[in-house]
Coordinates of C-alpha atoms and ligand atoms in Angstrom, one line a residue:
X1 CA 9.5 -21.4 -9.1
X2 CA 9.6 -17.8 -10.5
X3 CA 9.9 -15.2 -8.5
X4 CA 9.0 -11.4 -9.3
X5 CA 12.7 -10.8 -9.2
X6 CA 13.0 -13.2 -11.7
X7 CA 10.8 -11.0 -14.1
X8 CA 12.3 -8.1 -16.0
X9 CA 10.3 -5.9 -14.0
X10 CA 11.4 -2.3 -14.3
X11 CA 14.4 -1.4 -11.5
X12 CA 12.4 1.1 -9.7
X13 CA 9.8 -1.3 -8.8
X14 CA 12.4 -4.0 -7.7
X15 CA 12.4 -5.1 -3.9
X16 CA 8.9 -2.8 -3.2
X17 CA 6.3 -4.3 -1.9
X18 CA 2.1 -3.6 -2.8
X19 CA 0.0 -0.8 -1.1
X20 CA -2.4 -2.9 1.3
X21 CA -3.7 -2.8 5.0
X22 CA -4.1 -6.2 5.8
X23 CA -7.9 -7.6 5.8
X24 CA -7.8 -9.7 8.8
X25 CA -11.1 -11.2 9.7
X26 CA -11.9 -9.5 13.3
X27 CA -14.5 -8.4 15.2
X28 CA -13.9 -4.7 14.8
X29 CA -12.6 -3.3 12.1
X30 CA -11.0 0.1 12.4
X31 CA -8.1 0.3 10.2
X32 CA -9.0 1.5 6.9
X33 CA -11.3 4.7 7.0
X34 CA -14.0 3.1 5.5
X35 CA -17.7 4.3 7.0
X36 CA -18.9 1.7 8.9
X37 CA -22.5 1.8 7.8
X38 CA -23.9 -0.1 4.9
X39 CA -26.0 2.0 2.7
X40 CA -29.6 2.4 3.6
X41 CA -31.8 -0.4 2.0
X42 CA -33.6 2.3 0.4
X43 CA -30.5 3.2 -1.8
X44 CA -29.7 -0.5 -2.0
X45 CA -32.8 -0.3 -3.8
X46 CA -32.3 2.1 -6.3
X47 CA -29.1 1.2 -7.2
X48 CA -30.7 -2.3 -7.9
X49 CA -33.0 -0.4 -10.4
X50 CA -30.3 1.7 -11.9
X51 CA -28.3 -1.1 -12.4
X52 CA -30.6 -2.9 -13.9
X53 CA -31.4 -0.4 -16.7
X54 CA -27.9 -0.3 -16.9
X55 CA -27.8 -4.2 -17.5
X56 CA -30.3 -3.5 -20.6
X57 CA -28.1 -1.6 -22.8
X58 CA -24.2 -3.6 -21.2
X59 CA -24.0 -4.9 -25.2
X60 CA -22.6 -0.6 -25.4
X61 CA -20.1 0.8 -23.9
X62 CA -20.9 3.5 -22.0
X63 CA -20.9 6.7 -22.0
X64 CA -17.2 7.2 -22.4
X65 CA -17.9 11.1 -20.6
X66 CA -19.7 10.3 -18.1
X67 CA -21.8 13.2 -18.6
X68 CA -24.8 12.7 -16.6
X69 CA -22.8 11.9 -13.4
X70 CA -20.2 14.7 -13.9
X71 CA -23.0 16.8 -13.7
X72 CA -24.5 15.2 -10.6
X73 CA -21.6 15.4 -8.7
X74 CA -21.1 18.8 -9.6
X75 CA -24.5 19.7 -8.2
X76 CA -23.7 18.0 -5.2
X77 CA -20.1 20.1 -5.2
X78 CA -22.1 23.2 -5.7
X79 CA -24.8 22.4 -3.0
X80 CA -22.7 21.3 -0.3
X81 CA -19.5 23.6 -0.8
X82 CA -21.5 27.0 -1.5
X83 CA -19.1 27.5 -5.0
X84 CA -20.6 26.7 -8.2
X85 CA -19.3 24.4 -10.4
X86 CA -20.3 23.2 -13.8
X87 CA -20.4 19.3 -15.0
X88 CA -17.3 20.5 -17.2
X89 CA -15.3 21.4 -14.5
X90 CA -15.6 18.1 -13.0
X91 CA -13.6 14.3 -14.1
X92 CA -14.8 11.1 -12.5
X93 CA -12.8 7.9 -12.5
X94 CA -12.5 4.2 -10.6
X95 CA -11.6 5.6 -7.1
X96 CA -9.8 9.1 -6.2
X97 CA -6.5 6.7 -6.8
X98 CA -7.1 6.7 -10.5
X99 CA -8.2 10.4 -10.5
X100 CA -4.4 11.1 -9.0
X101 CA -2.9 8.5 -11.2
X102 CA -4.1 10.6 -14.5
X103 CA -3.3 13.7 -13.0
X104 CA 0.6 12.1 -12.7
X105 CA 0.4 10.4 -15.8
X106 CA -0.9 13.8 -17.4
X107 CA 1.4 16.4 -15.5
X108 CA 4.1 14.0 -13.9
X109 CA 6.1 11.2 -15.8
X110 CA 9.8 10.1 -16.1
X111 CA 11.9 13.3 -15.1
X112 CA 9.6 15.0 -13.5
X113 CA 9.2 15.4 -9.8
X114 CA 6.5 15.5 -7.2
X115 CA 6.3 16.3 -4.0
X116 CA 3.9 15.7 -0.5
X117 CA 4.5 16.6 2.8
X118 CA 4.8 13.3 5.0
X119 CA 3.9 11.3 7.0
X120 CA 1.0 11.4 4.5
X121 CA -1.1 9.4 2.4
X122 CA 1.6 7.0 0.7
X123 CA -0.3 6.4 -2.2
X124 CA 1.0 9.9 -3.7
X125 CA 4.4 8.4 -3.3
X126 CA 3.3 4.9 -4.5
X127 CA 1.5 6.4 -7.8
X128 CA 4.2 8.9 -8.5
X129 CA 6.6 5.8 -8.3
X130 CA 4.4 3.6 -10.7
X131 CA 4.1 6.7 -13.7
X132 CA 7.5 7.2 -13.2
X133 CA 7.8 10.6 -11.5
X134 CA 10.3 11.3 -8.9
X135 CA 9.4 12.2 -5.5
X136 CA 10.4 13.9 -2.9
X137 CA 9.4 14.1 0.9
X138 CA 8.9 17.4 2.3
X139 CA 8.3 17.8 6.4
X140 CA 6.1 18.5 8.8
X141 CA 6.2 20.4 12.3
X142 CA 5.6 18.0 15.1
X143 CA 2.6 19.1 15.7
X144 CA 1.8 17.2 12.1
X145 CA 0.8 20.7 10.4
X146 CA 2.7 21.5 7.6
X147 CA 5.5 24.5 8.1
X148 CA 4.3 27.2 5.2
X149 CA 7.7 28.9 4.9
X150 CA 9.7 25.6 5.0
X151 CA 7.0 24.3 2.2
X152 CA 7.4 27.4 0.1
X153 CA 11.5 27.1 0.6
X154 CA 11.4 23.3 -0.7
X155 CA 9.3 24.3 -3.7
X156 CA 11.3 27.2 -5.0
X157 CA 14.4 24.8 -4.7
X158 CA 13.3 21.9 -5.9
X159 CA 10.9 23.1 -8.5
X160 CA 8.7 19.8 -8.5
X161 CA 6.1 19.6 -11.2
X162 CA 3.4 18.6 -9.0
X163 CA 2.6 19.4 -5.3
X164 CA 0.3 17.1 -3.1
X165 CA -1.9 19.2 0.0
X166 CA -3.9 16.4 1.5
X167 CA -6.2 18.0 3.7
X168 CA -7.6 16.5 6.3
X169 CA -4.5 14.8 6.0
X170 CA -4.1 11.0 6.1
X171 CA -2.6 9.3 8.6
X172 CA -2.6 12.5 10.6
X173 CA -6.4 14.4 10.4
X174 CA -4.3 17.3 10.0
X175 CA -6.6 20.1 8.1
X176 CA -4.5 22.5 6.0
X177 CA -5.1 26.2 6.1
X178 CA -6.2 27.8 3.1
X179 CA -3.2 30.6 3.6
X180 CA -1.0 27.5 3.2
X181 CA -2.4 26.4 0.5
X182 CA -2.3 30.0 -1.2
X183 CA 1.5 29.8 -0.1
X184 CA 2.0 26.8 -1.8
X185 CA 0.1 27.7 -4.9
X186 CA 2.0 31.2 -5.3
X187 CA 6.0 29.5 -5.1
X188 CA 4.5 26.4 -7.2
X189 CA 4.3 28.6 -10.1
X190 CA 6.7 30.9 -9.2
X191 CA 8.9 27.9 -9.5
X192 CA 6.5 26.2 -12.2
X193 CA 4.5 26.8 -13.6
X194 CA 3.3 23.3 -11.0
X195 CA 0.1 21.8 -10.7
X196 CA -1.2 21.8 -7.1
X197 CA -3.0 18.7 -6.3
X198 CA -5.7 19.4 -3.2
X199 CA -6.9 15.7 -2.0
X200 CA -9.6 16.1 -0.1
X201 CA -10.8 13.0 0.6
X202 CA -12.0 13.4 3.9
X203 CA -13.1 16.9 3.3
X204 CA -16.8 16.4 4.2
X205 CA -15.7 14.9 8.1
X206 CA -13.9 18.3 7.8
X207 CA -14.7 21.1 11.0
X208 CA -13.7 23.7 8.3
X209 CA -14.8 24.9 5.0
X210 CA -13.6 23.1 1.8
X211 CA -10.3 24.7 -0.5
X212 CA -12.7 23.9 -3.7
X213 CA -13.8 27.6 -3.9
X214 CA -9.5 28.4 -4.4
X215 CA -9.6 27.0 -8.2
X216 CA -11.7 30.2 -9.2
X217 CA -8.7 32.1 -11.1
X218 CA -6.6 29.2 -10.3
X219 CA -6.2 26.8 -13.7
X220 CA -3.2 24.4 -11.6
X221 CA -5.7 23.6 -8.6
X222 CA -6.9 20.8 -8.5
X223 CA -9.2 19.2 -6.0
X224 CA -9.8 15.6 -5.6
X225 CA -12.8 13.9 -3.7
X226 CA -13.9 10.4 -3.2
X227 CA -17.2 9.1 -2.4
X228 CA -15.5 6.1 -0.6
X229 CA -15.4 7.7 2.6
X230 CA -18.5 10.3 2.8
X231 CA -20.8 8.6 0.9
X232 CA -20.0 5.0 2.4
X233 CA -19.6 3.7 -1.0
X234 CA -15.7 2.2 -1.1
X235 CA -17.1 -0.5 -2.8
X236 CA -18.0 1.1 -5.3
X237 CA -14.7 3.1 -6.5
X238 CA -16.1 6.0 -7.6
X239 CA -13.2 9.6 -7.6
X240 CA -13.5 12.5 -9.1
X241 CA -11.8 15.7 -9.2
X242 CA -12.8 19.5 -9.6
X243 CA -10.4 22.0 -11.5
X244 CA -10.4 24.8 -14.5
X245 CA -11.9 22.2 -17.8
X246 CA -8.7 22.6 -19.3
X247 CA -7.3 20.3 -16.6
X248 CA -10.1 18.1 -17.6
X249 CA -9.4 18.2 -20.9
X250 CA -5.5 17.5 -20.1
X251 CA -7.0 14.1 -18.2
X252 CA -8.2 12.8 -21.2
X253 CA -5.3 12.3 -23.2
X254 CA -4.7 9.7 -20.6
X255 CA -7.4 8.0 -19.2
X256 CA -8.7 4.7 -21.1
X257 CA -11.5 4.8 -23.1
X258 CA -14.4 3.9 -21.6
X259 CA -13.1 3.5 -17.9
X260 CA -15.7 4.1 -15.9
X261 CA -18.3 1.2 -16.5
X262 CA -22.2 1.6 -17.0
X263 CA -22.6 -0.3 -13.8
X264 CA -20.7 2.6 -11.7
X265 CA -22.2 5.4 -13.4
X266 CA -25.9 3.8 -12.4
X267 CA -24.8 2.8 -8.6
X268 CA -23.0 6.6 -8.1
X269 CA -26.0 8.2 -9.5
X270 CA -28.0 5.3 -7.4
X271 CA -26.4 6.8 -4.3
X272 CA -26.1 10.6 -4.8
X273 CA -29.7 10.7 -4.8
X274 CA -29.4 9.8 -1.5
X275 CA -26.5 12.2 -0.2
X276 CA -28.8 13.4 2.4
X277 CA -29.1 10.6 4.2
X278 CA -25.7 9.8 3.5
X279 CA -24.5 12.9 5.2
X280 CA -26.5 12.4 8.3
X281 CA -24.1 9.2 8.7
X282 CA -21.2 11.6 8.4
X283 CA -22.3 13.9 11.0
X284 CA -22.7 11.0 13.6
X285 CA -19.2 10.1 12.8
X286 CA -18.2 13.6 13.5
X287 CA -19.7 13.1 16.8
X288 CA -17.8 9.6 17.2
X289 CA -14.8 11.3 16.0
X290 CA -14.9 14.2 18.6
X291 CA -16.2 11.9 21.6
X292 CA -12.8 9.5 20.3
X293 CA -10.5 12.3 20.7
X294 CA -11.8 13.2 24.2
X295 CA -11.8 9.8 25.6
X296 CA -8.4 8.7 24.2
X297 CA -7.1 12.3 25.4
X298 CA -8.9 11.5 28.6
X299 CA -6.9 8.4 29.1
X300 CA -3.5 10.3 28.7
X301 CA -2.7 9.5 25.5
X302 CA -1.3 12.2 23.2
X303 CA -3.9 12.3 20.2
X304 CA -3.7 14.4 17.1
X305 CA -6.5 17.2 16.2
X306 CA -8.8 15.4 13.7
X307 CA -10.6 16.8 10.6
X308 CA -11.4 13.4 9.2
X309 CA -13.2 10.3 10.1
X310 CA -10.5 8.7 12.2
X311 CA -7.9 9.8 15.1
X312 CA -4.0 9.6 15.3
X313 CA -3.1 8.7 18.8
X314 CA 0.0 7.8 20.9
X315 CA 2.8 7.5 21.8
X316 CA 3.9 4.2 22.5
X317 CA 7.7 3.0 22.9
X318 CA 6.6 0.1 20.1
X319 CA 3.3 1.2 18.3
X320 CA 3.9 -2.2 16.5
X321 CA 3.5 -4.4 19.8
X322 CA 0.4 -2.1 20.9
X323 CA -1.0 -2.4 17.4
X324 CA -0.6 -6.6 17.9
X325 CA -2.4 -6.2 21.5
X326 CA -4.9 -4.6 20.3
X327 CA -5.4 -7.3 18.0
X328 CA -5.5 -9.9 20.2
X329 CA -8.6 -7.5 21.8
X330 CA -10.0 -8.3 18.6
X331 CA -9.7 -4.5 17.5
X332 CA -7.9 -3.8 14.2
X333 CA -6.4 0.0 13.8
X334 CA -3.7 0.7 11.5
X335 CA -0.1 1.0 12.0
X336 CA 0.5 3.9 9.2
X337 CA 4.8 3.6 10.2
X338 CA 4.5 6.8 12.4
X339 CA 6.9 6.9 15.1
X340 CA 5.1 5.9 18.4
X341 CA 1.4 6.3 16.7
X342 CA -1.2 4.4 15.5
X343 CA -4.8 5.1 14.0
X344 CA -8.5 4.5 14.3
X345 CA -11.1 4.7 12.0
X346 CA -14.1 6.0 13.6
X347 CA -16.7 3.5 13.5
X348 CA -20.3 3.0 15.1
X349 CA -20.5 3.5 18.8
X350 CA -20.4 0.0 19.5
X351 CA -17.3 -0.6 17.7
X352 CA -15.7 2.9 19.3
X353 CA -16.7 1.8 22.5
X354 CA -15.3 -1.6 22.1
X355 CA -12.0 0.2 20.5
X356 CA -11.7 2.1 23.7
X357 CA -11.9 -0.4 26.2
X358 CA -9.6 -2.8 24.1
X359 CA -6.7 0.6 24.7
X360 CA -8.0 0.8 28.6
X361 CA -7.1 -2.9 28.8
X362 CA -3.9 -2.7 26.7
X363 CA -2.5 0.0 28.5
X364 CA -2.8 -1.4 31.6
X365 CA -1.1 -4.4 30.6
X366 CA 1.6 -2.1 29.0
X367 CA 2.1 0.7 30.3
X368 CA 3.9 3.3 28.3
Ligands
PLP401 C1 -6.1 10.8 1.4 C2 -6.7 9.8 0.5 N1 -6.8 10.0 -0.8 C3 -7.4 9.1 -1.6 C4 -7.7 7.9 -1.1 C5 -8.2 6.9 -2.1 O1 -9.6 6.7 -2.0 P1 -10.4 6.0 -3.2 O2 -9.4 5.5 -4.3 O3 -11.1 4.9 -2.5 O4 -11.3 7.0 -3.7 C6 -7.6 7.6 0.2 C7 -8.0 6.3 0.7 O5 -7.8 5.9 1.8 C8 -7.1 8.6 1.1 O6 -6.9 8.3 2.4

């Protein structure tokens, strides 16, 4: 039988194995930051109607801009951030993944360099890998937050070509100050000129205002968004980033004609007529968040500050063996590979209560 090794797949893919939390079938799923409620049947609605004006016209291809829904989720952008931004200022593509994949295949490649500060979300890793880029690993304090002058240091070294602020951060819900950001922007193009990728994925769970407003004046910033998280819509892959228009302009000379099919365009349309009711879900999951970090922290364990819609939480001599006992509680969190942690998606209240009597139980059996 042939193998992948047996391919002549290129050597710096050789040995690696594909991104993926595993999708176990279990009672309570917490491991993958999704929102755990299904969109309203009102919007289930609409997209049906959307889509199905959509269906009349599938013998085109569609609108290879995506005009109309760059200009929705700029309004959106505009409304909920306080900072205006026009529909030209905006890119939308197949998940916030492909958004960071064109911005490497537009301003990274093969002898270029890009660099995150980690642990964080290894996708930027995995993607620079896959278009070639190099990457390098900057650190973090303990406390998770990221160490400006130490960041600022690495940068004016190394000199990367692109560098990765996720904030709230994934794995850790770390938010990023916007000082720190400035920091970063000032040595990348001291060192640069860099582009500045801002993923803020998470950044409507966030307790502080969003960076967006720092691209005014600021042509390398770019800020990336997802409505797979906010907008309970991971199904639907649907990214999109916020920067100078030259940047979206650069994007183009990359992305594939026609990416973003007719059917998405409708359903993310469908659904950002709905944000408000979308964004009421978010703010009970603030609440879960915030009542997740008090209980863990209640029961002694040593849980990370959260901007985001889950919580980092430890430490355990072998977060492995907790993460398996947890399992067998029929609770599924996510072992993320950070020393003595693990992490939890927040979900409904049902599933956080569950969640937190499943790590009562465990860590009586196991105590730390
Ligand atoms: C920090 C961060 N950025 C981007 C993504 C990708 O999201 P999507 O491709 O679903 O938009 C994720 C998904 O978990 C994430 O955690």
């Amino acid at each position: 039988m042939t193998g992948i090794e047996d391919l002549p797949v290129r050597d710096e893919l050789r040995g690696k194995t594909p991104y993926g939390a595993p999708q176990l079938d279990v009672p309570v799923r917490l491991n993958t930051n999704e929102n755990p409620y299904p969109l309203p049947e009102e919007l289930v609605r609409r997209i049906a109607e959307r889509v199905t004006d959509a269906a009349r016209t599938l013998n085109r291809y569609p609108d290879r801009d995506a005009v109309e829904l760059r200009s929705a989720l700029a309004a959106y952008l505009s409304r909920t951030t306080g900072y205006e931004v026009s529909g030209a200022q905006v890119w939308a593509a197949n998940g916030s993944n492909e958004v960071i994949q064109q911005l490497l295949q537009t301003f990274g490649g093969p002898g270029r360099t890009a660099v995150g500060f980690e642990p964080s979300y290894s996708m930027h890793s995995l993607i620079s890998r896959g278009t070639g880029t190099g990457w390098l690993s900057g650190p973090r304090r303990e406390d998770f937050t990221i160490d400006t002058e130490a960041a600022v240091r690495a940068i004016a070294e190394h000199r990367p070509e692109i560098v990765f602020v996720c904030s709230p951060n994934n794995p850790t819900g770390t938010a990023v100050e916007r000082d720190t950001v400035l920091a970063l922007y000032e040595a990348a193009q001291a060192a640069g000129p860099s582009m500045v990728i801002v993923d803020e994925a998470y950044g409507e769970f966030s307790h502080r205002p969003s960076l967006l407003p720092l691209i005014e004046g600021r042509p390398n910033l770019v800020v990336s968004r997802t409505m797979s998280k906010a907008f309970g819509a991971a199904g639907l892959r649907l990214g999109y980033l916020a920067a100078d228009p030259a940047v979206v302009d650069a994007v183009q000379l990359v992305r594939l004609p026609y990416h973003l099919s007719a059917v998405t365009q409708a359903t993310a349309l469908a659904a950002l007529e709905h944000t408000d009711t979308l964004l009421g879900y978010v703010e009970r999951l603030k609440e879960e968040r915030d009542r997740l970090v008090r209980e863990l922290s209640a029961l002694g364990l040593e849980v990370t500050e959260s901007d985001a819609n889950f919580v980092q939480f430890g430490r355990f001599d072998d977060a492995q063996a907790t993460w398996r006992a947890l399992l067998e509680h029929g609770v599924l969190v996510r072992d993320n590979g950070v020393p003595g942690r693990l992490r939890v998606s927040a979900g409904t209240p049902e599933e956080n209560d569950a969640f937190l009597d499943a790590v009562r139980a465990v860590t009586k059996e196991t105590p730390r």
